[in-house]
mmCIF file of C-alpha atoms and ligand atoms in Angstrom:
data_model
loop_
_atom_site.group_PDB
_atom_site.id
_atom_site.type_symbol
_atom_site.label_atom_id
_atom_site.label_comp_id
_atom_site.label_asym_id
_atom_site.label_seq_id
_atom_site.Cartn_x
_atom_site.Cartn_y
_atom_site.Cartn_z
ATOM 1 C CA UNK A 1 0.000 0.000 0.000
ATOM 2 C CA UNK A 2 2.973 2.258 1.054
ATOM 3 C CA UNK A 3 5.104 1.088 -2.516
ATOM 4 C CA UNK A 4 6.750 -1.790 -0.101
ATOM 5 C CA UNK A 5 7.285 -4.545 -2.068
ATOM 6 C CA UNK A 6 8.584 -6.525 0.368
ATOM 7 C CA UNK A 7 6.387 -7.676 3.771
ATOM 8 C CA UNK A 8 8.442 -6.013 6.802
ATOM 9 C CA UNK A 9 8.986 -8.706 9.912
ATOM 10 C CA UNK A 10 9.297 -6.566 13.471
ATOM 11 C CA UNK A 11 10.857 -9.781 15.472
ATOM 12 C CA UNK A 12 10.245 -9.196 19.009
ATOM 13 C CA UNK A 13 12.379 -11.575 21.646
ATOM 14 C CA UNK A 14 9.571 -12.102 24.209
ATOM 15 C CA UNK A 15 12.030 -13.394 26.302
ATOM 16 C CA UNK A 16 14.168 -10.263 26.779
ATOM 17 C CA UNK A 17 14.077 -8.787 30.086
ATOM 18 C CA UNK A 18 13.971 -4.933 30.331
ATOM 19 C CA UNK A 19 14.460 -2.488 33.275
ATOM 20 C CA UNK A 20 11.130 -3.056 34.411
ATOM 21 C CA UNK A 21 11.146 -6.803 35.115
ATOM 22 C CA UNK A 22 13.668 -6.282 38.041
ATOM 23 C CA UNK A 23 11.776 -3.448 39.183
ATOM 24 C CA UNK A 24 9.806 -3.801 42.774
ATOM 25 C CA UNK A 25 7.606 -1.683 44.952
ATOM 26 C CA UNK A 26 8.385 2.218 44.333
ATOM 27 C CA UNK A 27 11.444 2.859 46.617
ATOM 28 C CA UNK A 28 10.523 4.845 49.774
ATOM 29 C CA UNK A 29 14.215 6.106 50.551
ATOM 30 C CA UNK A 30 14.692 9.867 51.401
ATOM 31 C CA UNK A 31 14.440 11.990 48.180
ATOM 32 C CA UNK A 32 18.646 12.119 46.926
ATOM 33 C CA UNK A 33 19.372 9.296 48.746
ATOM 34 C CA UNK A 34 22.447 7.421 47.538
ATOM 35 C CA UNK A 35 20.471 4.147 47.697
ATOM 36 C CA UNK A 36 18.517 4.665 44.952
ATOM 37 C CA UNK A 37 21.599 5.351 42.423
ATOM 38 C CA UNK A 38 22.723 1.855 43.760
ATOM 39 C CA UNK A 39 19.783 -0.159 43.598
ATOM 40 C CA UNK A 40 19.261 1.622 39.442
ATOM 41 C CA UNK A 41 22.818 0.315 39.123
ATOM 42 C CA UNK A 42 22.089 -3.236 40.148
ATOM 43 C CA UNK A 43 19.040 -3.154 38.489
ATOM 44 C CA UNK A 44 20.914 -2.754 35.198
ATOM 45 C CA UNK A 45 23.346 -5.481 35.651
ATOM 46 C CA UNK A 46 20.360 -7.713 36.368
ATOM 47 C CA UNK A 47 19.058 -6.297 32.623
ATOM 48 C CA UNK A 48 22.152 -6.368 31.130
ATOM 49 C CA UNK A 49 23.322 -9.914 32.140
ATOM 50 C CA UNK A 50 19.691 -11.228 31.324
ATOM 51 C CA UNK A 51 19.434 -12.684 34.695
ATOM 52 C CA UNK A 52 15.799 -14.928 35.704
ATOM 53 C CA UNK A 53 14.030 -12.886 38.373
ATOM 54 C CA UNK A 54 13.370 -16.276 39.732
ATOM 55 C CA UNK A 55 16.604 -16.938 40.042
ATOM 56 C CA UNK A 56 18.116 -13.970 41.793
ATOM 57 C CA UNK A 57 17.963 -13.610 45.501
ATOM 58 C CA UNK A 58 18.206 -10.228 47.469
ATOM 59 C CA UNK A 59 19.536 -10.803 51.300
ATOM 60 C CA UNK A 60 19.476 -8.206 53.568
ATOM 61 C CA UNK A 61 19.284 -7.229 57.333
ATOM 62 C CA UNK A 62 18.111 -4.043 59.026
ATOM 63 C CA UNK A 63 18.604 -0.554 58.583
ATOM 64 C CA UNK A 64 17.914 1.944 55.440
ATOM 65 C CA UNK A 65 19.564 0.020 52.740
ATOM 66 C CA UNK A 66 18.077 -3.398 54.398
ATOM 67 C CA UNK A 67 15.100 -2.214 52.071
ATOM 68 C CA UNK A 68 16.634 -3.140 48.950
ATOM 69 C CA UNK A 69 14.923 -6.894 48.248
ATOM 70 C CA UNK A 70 11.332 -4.685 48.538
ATOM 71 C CA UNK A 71 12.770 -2.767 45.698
ATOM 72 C CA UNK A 72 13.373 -5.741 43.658
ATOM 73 C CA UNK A 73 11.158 -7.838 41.363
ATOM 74 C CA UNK A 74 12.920 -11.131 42.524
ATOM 75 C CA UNK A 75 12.826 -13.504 45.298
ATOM 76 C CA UNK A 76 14.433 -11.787 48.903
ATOM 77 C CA UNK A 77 14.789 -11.858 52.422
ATOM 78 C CA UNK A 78 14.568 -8.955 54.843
ATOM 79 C CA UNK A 79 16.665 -10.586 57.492
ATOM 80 C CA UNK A 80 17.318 -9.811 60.993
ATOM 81 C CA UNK A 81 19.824 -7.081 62.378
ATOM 82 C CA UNK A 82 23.902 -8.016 61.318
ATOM 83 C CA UNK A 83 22.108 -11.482 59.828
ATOM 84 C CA UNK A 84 22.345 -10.707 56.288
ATOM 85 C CA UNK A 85 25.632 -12.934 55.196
ATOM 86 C CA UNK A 86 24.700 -16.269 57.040
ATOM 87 C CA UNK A 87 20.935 -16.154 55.939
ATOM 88 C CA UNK A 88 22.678 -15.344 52.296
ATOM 89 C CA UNK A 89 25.380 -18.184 52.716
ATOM 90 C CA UNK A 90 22.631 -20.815 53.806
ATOM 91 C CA UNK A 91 20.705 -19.912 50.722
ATOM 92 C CA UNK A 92 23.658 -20.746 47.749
ATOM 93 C CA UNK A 93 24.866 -23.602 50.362
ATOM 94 C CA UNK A 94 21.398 -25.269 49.561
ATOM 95 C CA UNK A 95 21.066 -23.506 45.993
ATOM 96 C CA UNK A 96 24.052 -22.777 44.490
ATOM 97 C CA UNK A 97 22.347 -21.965 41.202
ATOM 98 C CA UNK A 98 21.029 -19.128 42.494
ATOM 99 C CA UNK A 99 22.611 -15.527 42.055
ATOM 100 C CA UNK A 100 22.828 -14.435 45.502
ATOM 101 C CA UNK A 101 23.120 -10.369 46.341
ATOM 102 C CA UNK A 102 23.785 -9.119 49.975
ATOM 103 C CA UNK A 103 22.983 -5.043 50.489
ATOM 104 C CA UNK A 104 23.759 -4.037 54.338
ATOM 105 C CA UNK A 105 24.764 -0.954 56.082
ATOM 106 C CA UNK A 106 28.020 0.160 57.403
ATOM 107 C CA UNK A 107 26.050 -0.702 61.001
ATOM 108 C CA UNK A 108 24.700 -3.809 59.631
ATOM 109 C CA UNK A 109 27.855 -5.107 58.409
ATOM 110 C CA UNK A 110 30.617 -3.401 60.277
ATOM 111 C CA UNK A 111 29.008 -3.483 63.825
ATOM 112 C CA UNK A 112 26.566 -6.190 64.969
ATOM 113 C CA UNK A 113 27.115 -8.516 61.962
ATOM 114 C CA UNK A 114 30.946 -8.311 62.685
ATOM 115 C CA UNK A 115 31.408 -11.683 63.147
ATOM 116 C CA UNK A 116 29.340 -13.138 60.230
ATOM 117 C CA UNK A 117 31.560 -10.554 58.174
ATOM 118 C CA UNK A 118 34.623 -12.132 59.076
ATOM 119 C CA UNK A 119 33.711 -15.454 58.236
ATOM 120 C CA UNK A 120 32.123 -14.864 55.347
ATOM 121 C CA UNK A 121 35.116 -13.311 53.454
ATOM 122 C CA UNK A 122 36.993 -16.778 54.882
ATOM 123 C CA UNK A 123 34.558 -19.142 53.298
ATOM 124 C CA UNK A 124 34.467 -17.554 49.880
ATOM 125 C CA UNK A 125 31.380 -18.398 48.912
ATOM 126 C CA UNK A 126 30.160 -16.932 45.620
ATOM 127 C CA UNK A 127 28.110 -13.916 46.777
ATOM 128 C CA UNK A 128 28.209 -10.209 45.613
ATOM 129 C CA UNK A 129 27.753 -8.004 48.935
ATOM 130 C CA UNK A 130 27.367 -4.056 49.109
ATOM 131 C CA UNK A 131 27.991 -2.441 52.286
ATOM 132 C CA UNK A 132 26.036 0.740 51.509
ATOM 133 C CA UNK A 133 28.262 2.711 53.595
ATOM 134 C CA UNK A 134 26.259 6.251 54.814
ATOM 135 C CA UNK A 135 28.865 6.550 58.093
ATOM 136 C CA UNK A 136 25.613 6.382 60.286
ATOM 137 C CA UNK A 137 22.488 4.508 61.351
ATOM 138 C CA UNK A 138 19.935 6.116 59.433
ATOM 139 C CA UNK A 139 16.718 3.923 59.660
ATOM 140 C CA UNK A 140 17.135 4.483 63.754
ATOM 141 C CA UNK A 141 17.867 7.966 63.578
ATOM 142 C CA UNK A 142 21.440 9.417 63.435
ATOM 143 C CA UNK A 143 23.232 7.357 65.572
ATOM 144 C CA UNK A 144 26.909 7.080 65.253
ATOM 145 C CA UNK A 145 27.890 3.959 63.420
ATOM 146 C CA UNK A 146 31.434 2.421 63.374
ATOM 147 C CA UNK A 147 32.683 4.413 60.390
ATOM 148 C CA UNK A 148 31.691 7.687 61.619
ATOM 149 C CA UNK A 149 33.900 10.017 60.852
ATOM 150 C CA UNK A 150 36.286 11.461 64.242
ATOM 151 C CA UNK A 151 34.312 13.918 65.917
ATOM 152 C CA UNK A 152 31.224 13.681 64.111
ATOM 153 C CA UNK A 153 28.311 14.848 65.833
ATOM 154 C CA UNK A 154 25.314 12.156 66.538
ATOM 155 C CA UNK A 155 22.450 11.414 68.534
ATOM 156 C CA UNK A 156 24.695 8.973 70.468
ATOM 157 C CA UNK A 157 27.524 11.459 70.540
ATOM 158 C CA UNK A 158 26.725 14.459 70.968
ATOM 159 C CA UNK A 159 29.864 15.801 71.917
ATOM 160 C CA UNK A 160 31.255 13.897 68.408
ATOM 161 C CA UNK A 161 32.353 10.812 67.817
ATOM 162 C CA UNK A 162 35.138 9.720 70.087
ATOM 163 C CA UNK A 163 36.781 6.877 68.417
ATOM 164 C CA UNK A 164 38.930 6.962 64.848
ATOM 165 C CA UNK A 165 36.359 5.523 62.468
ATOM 166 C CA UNK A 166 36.711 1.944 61.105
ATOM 167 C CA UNK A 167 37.884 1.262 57.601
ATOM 168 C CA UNK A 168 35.883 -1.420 56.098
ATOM 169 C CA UNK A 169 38.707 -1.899 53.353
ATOM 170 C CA UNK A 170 41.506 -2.854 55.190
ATOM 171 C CA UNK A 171 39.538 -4.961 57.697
ATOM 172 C CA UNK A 172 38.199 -6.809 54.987
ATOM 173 C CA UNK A 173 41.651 -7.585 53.461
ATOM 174 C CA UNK A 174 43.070 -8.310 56.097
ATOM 175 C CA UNK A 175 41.099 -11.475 56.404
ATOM 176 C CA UNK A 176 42.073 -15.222 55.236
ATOM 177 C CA UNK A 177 40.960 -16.199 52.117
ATOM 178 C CA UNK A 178 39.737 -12.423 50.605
ATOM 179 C CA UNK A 179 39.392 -12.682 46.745
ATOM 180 C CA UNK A 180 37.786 -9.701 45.956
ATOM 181 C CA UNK A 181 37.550 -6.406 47.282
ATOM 182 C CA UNK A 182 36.261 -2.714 45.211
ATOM 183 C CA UNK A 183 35.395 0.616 46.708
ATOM 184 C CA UNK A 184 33.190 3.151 44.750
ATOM 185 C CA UNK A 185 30.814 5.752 45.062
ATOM 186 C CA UNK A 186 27.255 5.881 44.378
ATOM 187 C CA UNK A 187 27.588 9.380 42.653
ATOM 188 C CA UNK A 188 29.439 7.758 39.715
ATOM 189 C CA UNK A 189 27.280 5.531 37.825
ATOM 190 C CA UNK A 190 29.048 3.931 35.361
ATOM 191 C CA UNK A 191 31.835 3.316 37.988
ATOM 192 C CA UNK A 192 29.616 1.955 40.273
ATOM 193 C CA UNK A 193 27.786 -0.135 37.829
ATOM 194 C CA UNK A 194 31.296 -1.476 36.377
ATOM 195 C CA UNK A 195 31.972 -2.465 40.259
ATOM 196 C CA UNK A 196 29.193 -4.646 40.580
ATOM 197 C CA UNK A 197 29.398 -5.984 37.130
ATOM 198 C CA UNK A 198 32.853 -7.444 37.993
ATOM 199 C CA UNK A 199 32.048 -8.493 41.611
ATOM 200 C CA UNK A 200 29.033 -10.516 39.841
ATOM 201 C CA UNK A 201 31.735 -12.144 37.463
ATOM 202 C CA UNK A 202 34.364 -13.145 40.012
ATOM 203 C CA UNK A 203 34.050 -16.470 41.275
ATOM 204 C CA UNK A 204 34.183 -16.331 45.304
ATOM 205 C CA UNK A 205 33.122 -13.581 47.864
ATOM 206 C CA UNK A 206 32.988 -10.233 46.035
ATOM 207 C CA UNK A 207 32.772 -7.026 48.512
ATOM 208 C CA UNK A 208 32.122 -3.788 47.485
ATOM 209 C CA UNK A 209 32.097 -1.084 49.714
ATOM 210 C CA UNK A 210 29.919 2.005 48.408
ATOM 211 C CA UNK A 211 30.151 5.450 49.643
ATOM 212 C CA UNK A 212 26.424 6.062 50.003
ATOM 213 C CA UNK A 213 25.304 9.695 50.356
ATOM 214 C CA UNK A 214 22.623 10.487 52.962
ATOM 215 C CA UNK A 215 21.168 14.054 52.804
ATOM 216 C CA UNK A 216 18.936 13.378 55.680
ATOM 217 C CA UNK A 217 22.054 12.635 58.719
ATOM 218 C CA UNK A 218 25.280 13.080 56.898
ATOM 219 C CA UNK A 219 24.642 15.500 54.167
ATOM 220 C CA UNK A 220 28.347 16.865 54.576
ATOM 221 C CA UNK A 221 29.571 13.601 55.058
ATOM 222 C CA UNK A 222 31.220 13.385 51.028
ATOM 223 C CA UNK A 223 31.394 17.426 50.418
ATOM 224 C CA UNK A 224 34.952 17.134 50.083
ATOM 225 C CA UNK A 225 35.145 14.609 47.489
ATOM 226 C CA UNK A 226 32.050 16.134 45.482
ATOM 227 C CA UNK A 227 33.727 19.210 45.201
ATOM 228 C CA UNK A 228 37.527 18.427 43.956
ATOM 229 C CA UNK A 229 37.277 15.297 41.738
ATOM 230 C CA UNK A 230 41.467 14.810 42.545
ATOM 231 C CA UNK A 231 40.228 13.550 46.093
ATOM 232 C CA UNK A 232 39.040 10.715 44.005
ATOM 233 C CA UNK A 233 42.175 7.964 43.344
ATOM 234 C CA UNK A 234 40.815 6.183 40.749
ATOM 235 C CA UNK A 235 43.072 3.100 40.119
ATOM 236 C CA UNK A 236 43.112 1.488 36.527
ATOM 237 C CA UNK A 237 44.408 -1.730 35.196
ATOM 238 C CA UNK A 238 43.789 -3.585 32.041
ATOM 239 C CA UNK A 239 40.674 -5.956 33.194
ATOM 240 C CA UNK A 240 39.602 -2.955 36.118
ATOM 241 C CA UNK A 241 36.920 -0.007 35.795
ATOM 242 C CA UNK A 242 37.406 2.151 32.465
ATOM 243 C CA UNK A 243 37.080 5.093 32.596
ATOM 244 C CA UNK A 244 34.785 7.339 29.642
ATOM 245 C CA UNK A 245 36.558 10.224 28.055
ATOM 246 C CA UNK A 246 34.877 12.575 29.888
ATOM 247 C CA UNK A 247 35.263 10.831 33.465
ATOM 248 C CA UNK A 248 38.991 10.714 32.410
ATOM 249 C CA UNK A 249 38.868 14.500 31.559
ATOM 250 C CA UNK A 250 37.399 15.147 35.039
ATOM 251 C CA UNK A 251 39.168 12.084 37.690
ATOM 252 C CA UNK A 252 42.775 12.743 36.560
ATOM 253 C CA UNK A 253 43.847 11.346 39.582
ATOM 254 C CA UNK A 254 44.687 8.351 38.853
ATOM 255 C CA UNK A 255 47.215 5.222 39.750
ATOM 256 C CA UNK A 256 47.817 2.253 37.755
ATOM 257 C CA UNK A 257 47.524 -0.624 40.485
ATOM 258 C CA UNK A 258 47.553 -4.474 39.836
ATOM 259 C CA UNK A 259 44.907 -5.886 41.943
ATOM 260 C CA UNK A 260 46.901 -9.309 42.377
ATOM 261 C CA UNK A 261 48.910 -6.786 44.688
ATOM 262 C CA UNK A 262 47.514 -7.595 47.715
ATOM 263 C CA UNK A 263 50.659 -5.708 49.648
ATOM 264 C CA UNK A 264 50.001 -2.570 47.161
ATOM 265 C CA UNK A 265 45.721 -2.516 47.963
ATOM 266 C CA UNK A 266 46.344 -2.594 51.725
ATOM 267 C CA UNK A 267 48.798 0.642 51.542
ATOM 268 C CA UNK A 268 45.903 2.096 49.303
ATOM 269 C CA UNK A 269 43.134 0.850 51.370
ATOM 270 C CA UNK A 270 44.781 2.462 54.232
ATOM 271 C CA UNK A 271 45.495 6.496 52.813
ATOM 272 C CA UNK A 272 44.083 8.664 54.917
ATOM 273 C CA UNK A 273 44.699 11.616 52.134
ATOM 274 C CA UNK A 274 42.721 10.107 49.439
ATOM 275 C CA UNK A 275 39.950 7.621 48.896
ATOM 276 C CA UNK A 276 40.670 4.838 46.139
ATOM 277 C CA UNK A 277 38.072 4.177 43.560
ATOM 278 C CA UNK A 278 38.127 0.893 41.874
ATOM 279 C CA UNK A 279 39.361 -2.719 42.310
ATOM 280 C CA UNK A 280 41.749 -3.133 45.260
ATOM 281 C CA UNK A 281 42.248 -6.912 45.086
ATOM 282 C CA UNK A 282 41.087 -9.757 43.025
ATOM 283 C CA UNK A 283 42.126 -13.244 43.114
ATOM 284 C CA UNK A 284 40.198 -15.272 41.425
ATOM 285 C CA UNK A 285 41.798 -18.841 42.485
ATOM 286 C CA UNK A 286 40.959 -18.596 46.480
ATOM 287 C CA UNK A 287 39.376 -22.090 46.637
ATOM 288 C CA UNK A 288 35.620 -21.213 47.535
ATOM 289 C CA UNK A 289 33.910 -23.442 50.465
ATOM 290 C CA UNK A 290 31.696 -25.440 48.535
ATOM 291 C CA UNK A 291 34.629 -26.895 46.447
ATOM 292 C CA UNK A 292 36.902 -27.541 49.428
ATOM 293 C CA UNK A 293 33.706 -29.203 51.220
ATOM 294 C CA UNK A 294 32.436 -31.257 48.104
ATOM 295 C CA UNK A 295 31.830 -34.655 49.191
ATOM 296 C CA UNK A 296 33.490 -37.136 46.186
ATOM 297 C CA UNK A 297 30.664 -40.057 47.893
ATOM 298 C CA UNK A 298 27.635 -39.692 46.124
ATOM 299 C CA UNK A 299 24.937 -41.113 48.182
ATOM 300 C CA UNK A 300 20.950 -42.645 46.922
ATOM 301 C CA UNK A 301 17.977 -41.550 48.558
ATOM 302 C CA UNK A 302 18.098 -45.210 50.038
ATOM 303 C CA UNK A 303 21.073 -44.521 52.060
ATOM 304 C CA UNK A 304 20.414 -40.890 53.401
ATOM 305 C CA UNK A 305 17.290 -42.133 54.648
ATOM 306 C CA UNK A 306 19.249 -44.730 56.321
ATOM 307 C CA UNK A 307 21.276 -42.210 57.723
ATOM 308 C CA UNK A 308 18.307 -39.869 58.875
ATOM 309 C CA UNK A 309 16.578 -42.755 60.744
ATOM 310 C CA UNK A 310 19.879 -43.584 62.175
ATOM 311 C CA UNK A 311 20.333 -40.219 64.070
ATOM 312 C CA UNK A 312 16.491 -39.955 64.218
ATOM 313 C CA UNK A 313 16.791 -43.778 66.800
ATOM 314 C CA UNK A 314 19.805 -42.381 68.624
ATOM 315 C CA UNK A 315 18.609 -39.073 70.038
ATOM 316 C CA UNK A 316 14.461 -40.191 69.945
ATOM 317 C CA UNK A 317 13.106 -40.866 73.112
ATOM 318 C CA UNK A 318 11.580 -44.316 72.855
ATOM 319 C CA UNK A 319 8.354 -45.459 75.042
ATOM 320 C CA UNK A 320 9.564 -48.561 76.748
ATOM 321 C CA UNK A 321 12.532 -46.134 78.255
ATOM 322 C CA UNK A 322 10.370 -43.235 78.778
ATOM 323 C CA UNK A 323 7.596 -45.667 80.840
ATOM 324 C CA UNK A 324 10.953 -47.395 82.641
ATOM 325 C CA UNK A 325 12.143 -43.996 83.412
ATOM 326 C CA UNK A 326 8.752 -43.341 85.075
ATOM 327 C CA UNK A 327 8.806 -46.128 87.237
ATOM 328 C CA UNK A 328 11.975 -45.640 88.259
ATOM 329 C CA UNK A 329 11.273 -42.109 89.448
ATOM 330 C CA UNK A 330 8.386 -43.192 90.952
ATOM 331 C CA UNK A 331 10.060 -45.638 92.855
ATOM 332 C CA UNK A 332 12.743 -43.061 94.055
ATOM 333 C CA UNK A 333 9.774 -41.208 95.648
ATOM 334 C CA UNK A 334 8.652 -43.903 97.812
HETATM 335 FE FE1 LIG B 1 18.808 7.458 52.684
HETATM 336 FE FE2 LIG B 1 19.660 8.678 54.860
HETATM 337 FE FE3 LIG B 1 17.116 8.853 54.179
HETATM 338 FE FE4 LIG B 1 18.112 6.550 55.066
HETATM 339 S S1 LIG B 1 17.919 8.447 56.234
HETATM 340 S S2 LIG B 1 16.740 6.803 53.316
HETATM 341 S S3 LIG B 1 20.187 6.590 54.202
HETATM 342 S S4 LIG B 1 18.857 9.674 53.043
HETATM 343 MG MG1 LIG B 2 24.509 3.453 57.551
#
């Protein structure tokens, strides 16, 4: 009708996941809230790598960021307080086909869920976690967390904060067994997507800690860095986070870095001067704990029940030694 000789075929993959299949409730964070740069970010990868909903799993515990697997259109569990890593680590223990994300606070993570950080990084399971770090509890209401800055003022110190805050970086590679470690910030999105990209591709324990603006509590808490891009030491290497022409025109800072070095990302993690962007360590042969505890004897259904019933018998409580154990106590009263 149009002079078209030919019939035109519009193929449409019905299979192809766009933005909106990831995409949860509306997110209820404070309006320019670093969160919600974070959770677009991860939202992308999720696009970009084609990933099933039904097979992606958002783990959190409890604070502002905690809010993240509401956010998402995939399966997720809004833990408990500090919880986050072992509820995530029981989930790709029983289902490691599952692609397993961990979002947690700097209070989450780096206070009460201590511990379950720690071992976490040591088993090397293959998890991508991002410590959405705001330097302060804000779901509770401004109280000082432990990487609040030296003197900052909170509802729990008043006077500011006493104690030299904690640096998640060097803690975390300081621990046995780290493979992967990144810091970026929030307010550079194709950094920050790159990060989590290449956390998601390395194969063990990825942790990425992200500078996480929070107008509400801590609106001064980045100014510095916002305002003179060369307080910004972006590191580069061949496989790391490229930067665009016009990030490169703007972050001139820069250092090449080989993050095999683990000596090299401590001394980085650890400047007080300037704050590293990028990939501080990466090793991608750290054995991971579910090859080091793969069984080699492959068991039938026959013979784990077998088992089951076994240690079911030996800690039951059977009814001829329950009814004995009656008598006898009724005996004793006599
Ligand atoms: Fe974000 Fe801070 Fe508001 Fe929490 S209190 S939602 S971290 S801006
Ligand atoms: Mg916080």
């Amino acid at each position: 009708m149009f002079g078209l000789s030919k019939q035109c075929v519009l193929e449409v993959n019905e299979e192809y996941k766009t933005l909106e299949d990831y995409q949860g409730r509306v997110a209820r964070w404070c309006p320019g809230c670093g969160d919600n740069g974070i959770l677009t970010a991860t939202q992308r990868l999720c696009r970009d790598e084609q990933l099933p909903p039904e097979k992606c799993v958002f783990v959190s515990g409890i604070g502002c960021a905690a809010r993240f697997p509401h956010y998402m259109s995939t399966y997720g569990f809004h833990g408990l307080h500090g919880r986050a890593l072992p509820t995530a680590q029981g989930v790709k223990i029983r289902r490691p086909d599952l692609h397993v994300f961990v979002n947690m606070g700097d209070g989450d993570c780096c206070s009460i869920g201590t511990a379950h950080w720690i071992h976490t990084v040591r088993t090397n399971m293959k998890l991508v976690a991002m410590m959405h770090d705001n330097n302060i509890y804000g779901l509770t209401k401004n109280q000082a967390s432990p990487t609040s800055p030296l003197g900052m003022k909170t509802n729990t110190t008043p006077q500011g904060a006493y104690l030299k805050a904690m640096n998640p970086l060097t803690v975390t590679l300081g621990i046995t067994n780290v493979s992967f470690v990144a810091q970026v910030v929030e307010w550079l999105p194709e950094v920050l997507y790159e990060a989590i990209r290449q956390a998601f591709h390395h194969n063990g324990f990825a942790f990425i800690r992200i500078l996480q603006r929070c107008p509400h509590f801590t609106p001064d808490a980045f100014s510095s860095l916002l305002s003179d891009p060369k307080n910004l030491l972006m590191l580069q290497h061949e496989d790391g986070i490229q930067l665009s022409e016009t990030m490169s025109r703007l972050y001139k800072t820069t250092e090449q870095h080989d993050p095999a070095d683990i000596n090299r990302a401590r001394e980085l993690a650890d400047r007080d001067d300037i704050v590293p962007v990028g990939i501080l360590y990466r090793n991608e042969n750290v054995p991971r704990y579910e090859q080091v505890t793969k069984s080699t004897h492959k068991s039938n259904w026959e013979q784990r029940e077998k088992v089951l019933n076994g240690a079911f018998d030996r800690f039951g409580i059977h009814a001829d030694v329950a009814s004995a154990n009656e008598g006898t106590k009724a005996g004793d009263g006599e």
